[in-house]
Coordinates of C-alpha atoms and ligand atoms in Angstrom, one line a residue:
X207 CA -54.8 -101.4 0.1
X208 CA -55.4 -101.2 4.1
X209 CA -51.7 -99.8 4.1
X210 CA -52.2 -97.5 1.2
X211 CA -55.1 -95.9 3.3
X212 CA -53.3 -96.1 6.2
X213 CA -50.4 -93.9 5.0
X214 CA -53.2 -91.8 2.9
X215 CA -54.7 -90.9 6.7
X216 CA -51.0 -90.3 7.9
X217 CA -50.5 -87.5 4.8
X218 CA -54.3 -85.8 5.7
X219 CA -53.6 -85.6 9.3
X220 CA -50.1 -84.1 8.5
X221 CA -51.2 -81.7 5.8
X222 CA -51.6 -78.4 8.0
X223 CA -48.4 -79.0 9.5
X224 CA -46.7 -79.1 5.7
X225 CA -46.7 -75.2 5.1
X226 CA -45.4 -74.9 8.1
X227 CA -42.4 -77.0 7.6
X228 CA -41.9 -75.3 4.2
X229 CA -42.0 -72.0 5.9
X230 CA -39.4 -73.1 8.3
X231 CA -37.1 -74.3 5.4
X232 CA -37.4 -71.1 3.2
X233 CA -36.6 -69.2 6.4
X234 CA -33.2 -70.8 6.6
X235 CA -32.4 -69.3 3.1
X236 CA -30.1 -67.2 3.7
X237 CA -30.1 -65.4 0.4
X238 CA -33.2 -64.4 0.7
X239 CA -32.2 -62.5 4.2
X240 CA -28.6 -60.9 3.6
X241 CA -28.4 -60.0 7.3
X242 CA -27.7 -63.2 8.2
X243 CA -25.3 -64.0 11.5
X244 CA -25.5 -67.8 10.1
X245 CA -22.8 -67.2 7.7
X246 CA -19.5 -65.8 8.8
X247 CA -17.5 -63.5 6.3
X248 CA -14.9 -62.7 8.9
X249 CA -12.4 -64.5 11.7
X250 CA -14.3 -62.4 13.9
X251 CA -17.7 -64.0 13.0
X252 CA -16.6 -67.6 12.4
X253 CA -15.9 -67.5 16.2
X254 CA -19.2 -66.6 17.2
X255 CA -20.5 -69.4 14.1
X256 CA -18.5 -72.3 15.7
X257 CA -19.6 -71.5 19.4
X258 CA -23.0 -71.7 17.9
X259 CA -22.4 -74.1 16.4
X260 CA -20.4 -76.5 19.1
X261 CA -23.5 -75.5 21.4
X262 CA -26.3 -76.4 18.8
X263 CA -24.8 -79.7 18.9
X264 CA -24.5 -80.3 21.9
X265 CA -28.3 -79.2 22.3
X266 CA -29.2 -81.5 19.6
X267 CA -27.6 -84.2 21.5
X268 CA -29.4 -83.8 24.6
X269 CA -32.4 -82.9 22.9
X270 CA -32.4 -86.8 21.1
X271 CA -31.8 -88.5 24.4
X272 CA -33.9 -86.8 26.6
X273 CA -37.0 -86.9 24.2
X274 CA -35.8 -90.6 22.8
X275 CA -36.1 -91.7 26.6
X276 CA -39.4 -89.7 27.4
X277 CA -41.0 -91.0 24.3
X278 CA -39.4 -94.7 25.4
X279 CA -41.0 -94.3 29.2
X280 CA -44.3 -93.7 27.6
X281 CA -44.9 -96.1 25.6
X282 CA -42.9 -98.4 27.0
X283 CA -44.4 -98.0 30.9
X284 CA -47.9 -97.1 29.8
X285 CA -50.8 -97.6 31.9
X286 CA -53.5 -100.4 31.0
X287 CA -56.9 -100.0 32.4
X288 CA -56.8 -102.0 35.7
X289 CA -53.0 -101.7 36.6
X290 CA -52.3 -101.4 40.2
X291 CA -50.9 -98.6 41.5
X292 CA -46.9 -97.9 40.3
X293 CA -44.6 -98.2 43.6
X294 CA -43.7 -95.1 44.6
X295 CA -40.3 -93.3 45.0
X296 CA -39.2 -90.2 46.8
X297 CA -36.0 -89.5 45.3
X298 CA -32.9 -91.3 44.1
X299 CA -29.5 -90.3 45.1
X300 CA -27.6 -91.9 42.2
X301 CA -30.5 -90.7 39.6
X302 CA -30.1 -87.8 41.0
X303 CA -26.5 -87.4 41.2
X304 CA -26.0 -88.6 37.3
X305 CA -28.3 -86.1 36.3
X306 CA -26.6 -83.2 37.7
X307 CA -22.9 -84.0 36.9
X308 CA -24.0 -84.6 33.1
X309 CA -25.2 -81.2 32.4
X310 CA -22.6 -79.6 34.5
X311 CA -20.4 -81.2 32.1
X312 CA -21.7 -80.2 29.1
X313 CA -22.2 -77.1 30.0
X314 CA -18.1 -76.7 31.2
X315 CA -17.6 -78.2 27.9
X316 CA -19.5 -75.5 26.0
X317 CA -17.7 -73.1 28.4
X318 CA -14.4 -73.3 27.4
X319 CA -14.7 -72.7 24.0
X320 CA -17.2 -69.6 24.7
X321 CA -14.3 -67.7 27.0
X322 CA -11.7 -68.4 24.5
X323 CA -14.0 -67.0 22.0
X324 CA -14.7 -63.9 24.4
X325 CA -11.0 -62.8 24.6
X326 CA -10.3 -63.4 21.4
X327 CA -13.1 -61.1 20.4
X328 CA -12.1 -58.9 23.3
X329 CA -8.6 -59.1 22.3
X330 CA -6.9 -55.4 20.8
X331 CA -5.7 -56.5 16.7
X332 CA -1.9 -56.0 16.2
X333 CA -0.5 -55.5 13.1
X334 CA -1.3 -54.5 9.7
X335 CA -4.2 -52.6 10.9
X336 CA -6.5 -50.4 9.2
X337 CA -8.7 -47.5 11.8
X338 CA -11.9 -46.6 11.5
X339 CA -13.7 -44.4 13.4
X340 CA -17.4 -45.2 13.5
X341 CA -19.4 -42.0 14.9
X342 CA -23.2 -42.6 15.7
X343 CA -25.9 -40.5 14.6
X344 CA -30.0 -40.3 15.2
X345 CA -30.1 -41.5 12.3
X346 CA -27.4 -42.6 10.5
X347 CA -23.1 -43.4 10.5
X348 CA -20.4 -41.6 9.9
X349 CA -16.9 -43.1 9.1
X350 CA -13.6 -41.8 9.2
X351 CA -10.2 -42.9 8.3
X352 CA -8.1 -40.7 10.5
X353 CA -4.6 -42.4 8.9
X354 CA -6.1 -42.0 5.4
X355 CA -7.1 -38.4 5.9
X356 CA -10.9 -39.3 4.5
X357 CA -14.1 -39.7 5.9
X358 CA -17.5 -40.6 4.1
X359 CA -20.7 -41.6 5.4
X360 CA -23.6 -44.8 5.6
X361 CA -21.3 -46.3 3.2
X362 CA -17.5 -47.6 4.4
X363 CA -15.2 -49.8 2.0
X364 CA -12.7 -52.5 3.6
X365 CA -10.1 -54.4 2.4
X366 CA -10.6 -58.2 2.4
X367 CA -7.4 -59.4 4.2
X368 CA -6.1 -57.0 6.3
X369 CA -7.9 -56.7 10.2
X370 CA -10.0 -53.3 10.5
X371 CA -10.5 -51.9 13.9
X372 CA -13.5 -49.7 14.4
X373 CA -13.8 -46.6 17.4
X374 CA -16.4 -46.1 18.3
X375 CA -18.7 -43.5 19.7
X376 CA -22.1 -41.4 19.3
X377 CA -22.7 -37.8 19.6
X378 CA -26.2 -38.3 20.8
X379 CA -27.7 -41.2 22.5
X380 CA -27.0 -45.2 22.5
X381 CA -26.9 -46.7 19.3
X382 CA -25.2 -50.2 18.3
X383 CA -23.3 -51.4 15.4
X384 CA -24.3 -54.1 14.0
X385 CA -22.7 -55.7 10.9
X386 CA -24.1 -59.4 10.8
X387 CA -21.6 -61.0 8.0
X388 CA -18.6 -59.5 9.7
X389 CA -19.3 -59.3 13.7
X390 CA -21.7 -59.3 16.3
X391 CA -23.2 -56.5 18.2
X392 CA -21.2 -53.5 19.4
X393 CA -23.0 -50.5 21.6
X394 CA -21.8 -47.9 20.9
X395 CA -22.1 -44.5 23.7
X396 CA -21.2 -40.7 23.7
X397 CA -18.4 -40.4 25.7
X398 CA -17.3 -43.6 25.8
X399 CA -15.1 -45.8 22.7
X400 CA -16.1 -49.1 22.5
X401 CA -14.3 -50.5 19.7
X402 CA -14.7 -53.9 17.6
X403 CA -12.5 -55.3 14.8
X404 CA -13.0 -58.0 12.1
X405 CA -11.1 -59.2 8.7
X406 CA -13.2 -59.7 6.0
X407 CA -13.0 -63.0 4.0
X408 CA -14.9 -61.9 1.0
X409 CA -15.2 -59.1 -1.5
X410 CA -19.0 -57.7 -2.0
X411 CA -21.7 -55.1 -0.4
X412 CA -23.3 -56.4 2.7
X413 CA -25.9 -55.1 5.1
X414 CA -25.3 -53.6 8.6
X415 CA -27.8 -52.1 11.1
X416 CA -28.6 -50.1 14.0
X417 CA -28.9 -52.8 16.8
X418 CA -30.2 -50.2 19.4
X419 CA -33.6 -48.7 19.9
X420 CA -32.6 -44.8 19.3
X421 CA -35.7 -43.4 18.4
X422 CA -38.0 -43.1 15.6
X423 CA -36.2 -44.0 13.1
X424 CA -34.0 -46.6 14.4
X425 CA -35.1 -49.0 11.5
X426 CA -34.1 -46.4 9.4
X427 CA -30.0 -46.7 10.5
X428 CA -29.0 -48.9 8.5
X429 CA -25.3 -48.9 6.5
X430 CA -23.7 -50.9 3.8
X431 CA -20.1 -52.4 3.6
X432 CA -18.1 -52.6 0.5
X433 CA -15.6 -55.5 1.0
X434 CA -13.3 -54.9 -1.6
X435 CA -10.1 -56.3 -3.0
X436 CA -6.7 -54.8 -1.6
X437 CA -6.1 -52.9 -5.2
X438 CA -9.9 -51.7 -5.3
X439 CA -9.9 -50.5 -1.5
X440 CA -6.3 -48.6 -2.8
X441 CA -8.1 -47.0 -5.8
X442 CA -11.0 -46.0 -3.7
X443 CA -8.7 -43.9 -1.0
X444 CA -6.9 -42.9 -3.1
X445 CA -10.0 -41.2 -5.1
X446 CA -11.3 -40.0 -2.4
X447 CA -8.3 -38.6 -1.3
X448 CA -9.0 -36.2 -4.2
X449 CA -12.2 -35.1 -3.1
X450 CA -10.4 -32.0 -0.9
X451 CA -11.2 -28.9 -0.2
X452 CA -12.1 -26.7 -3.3
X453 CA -8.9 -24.4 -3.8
X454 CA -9.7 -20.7 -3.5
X455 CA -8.6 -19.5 -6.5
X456 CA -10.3 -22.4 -8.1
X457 CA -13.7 -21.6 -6.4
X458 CA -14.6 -18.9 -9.1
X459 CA -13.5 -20.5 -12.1
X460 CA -16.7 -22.2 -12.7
X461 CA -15.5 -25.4 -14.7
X462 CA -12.7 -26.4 -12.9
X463 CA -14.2 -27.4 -10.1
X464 CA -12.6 -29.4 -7.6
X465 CA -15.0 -32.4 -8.2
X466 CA -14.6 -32.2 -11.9
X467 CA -10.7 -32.0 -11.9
X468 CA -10.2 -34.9 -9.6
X469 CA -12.6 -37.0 -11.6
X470 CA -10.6 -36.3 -14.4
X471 CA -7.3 -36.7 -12.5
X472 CA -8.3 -40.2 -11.7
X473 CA -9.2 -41.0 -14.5
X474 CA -6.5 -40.5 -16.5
X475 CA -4.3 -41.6 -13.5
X476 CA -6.0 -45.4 -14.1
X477 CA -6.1 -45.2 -17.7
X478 CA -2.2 -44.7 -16.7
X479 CA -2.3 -48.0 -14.8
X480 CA -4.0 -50.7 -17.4
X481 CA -3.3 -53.7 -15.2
X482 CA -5.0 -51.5 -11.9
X483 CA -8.5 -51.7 -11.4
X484 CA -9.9 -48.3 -11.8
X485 CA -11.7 -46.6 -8.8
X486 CA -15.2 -47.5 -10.8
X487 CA -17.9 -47.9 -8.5
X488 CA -19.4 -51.4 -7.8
X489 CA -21.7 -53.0 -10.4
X490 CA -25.5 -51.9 -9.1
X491 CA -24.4 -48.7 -8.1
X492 CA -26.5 -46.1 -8.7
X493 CA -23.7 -44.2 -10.4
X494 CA -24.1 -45.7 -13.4
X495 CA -26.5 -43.1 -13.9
X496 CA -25.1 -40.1 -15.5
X497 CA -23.6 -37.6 -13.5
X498 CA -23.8 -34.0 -15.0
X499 CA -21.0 -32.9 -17.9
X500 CA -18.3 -30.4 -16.8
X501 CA -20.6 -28.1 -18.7
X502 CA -23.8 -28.9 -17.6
X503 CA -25.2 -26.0 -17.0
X504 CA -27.1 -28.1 -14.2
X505 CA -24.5 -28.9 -12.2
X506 CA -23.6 -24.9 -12.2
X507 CA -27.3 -24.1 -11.0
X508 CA -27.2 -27.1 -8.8
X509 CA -24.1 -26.1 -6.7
X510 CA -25.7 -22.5 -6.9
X511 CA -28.9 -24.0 -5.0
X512 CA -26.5 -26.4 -2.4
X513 CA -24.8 -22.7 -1.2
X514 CA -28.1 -20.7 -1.1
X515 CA -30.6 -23.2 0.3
X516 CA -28.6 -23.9 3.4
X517 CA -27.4 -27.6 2.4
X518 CA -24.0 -26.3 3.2
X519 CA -24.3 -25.7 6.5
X520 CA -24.8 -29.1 7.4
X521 CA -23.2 -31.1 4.9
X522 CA -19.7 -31.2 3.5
X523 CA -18.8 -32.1 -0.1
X524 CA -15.0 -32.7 1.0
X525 CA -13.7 -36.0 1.8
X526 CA -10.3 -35.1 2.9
X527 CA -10.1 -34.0 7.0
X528 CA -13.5 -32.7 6.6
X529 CA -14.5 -30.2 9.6
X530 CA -15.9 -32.5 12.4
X531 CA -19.0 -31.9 13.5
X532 CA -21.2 -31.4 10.8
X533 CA -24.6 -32.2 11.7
X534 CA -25.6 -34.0 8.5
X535 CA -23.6 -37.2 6.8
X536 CA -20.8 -36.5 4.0
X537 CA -21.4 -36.1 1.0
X538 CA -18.5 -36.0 -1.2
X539 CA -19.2 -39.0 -2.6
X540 CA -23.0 -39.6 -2.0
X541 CA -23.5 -40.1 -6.2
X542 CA -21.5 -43.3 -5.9
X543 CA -23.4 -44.9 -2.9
X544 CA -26.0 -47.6 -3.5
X545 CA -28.5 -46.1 -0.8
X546 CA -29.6 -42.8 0.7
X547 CA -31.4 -41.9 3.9
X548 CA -28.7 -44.2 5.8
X549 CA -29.5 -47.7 4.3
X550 CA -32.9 -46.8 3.6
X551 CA -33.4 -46.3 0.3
X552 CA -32.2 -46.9 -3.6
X553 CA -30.1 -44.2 -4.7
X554 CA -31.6 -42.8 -8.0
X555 CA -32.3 -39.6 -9.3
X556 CA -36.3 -40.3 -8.4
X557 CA -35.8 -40.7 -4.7
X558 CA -32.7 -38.2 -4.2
X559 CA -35.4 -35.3 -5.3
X560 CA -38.0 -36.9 -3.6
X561 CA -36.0 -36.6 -0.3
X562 CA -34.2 -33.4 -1.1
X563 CA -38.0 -31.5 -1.8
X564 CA -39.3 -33.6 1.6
X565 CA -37.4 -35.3 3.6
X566 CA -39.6 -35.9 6.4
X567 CA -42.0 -37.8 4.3
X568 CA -39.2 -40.2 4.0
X569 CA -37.7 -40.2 7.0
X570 CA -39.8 -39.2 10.0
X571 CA -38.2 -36.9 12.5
X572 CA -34.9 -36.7 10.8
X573 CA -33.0 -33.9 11.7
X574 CA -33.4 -32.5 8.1
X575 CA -36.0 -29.9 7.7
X576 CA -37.9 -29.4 4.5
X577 CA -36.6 -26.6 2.6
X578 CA -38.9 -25.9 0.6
X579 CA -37.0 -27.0 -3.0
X580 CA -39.7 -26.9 -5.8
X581 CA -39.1 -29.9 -8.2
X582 CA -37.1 -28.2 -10.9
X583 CA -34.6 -26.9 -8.5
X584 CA -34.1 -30.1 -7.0
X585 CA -33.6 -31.6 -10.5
X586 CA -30.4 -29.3 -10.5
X587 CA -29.5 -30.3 -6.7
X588 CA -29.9 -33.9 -8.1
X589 CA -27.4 -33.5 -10.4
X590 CA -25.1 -31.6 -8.8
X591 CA -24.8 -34.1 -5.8
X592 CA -25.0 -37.2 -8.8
X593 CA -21.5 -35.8 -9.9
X594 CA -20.2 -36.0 -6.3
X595 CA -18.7 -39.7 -7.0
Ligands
LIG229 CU1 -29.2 -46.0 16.2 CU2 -30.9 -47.6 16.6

């Protein structure tokens, strides 16, 4: 009975301390936070993870003892009413000595492995090596393939397996590139490459972020990776190696538009190849919803608007060697990607016209002015841009 009290007093005087604890455990879910460093996708990252790791030990070690023996000292040693006076000591050589040569161990110990780990990371990746060139913007990435021929924008597809190796550079101020599955933090500078490199482990779409303060809407420049098989990464260059410039003679011909024929073409070309995965966007894609019929008279009025309302000038719709340069991100595939805005939001029909008619009620101080597109033209916009998969 005295015991059951006992432990019932224990639980009341721990209560307010319980949410706390179950706070602390829900924030090491990382499911519920995808931009987690705490689990490595990539050789890159598991580097980083076991140094962490290694040193969290260590810390934990320490951390035991040196409480285990302050807690010991105090209850152990404590003073009674009436004690006399402790002796007192000035110093202790071999005390001293023991507790200067143990950390410095330690911390040599955690040094070794931290160097290797900086020249691995530092180190320049040989082989079968796939480039990317990563190009910062206020607010949002660009990414080219220079040995593919095709660039595309917020959104970049990997391999899993084979060691990408990213350049990288801004064409305006500091920004950093962040992608917390794959690799730590990169800065990234105009006029200067800095370059990073990682091989993915796993297939899926994972966060990445602007990890430099770059203005207003630095929370706003965000990206995605698509890890992707080595067949699915083949069938996605190789669709968007389709996505060229619009021939001339084919410019008037209204229905065979460039976007349209290649669709077609690459379609039939995996219908061709049973056993191939076809180029088919990700599951959750924001393709799924229906992009607008070769005859759509939408998509007609819609590419009508993109010439007339100035989109053009900023934005390119072709994927191959695009011209470098262009002020606003890629879009020759910008109906297949999961987000607009850079990472920022969903990419349905509802938000595309939302940000189309007002962009700088989404994202303030973007470089996109509001052109003044009532909402029945950018219905048409909308579907024009949903066929550009
Ligand atoms: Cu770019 Cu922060």
């Amino acid at each position: 009975m005295l015991l059951r009290t006992a432990a019932l007093r224990g639980l009341r005087r721990w209560a307010p301390v319980l949410p706390l604890l179950v706070l602390l455990a829900a924030g090491c879910s990382p499911d519920r936070y995808p931009q987690t460093a705490l689990r490595p996708l990539s050789d890159f990252a598991k580097i980083g993870d076991d140094i962490q790791t290694t040193t969290f030990y260590w810390a934990f070690g320490v951390f035991v003892l040196v409480e285990g023996a302050l807690l010991y000292a105090i209850f152990r040693f404590r003073g009674k009413p009436g004690d006399p006076e402790p002796r007192q000591v000035h110093g202790n050589t071999t005390v001293e000595i023991v507790w200067t040569v143990i950390p410095a161990l330690i911390l040599a110990a955690i040094a070794v492995p931290t160097v290797r780990g900086i020249f691995q990371t530092a180190a320049v990746p040989t082989g079968d090596v796939l480039k990317v060139e990563v190009v910062g913007h206020q607010w949002w990435w660009e990414f080219r393939y220079p040995d593919l021929h095709i660039t595309t924008a917020n959104e970049i597809h990997i391999p899993v397996g084979q060691t990408v190796s990213f350049h990288m550079g801004t064409v305006d101020v500091v920004h950093s590139f962040w992608p917390p599955r794959f690799a730590g933090k990169r800065d990234v500078f105009p006029n200067r490459e800095t370059r990073l490199w990682f091989q993915a482990k796993a297939t899926g779409e994972y966060p990445g972020q602007c990890a430099e303060f770059c203005g207003i809407e630095h929370g706003r420049m965000a990206f995605r990776i698509r890890a992707q098989t080595p067949e699915e990464f083949q069938a996605w260059v190789a669709h968007m190696q389709t996505l060229g410039p619009k021939p001339a003679a084919a410019a008037t011909a209204g229905p065979s538009d460039t976007v349209r024929t290649v669709s077609a073409g690459a379609i039939a070309q995996a219908a061709q190849q049973p056993g191939k995965p076809s180029a088919k966007p990700a599951k959750g894609d924001s393709a799924a919803a229906a992009p607008a019929a070769p005859q759509d008279p939408a998509y007609a009025a819609g590419e009508k608007l993109f010439l007339s309302k100035g989109c053009v000038g900023c934005h390119s719709l072709v994927a191959v060697d695009p011209p470098k340069g262009m002020i606003g991100p890629n879009l020759a595939n910008v109906g297949a990607r999961s987000f607009i805005g850079a990472g920022s939001f969903r990419n349905t029909d509802e938000t595309l016209a939302r940000w189309i008619q007002n962009p700088q009620a989404m994202k303030q101080g973007v470089l996109m002015p509001n052109l003044g597109v009532k909402p029945d033209e950018a219905k048409l916009l909308v579907a024009y841009l949903r066929a550009h998969q």
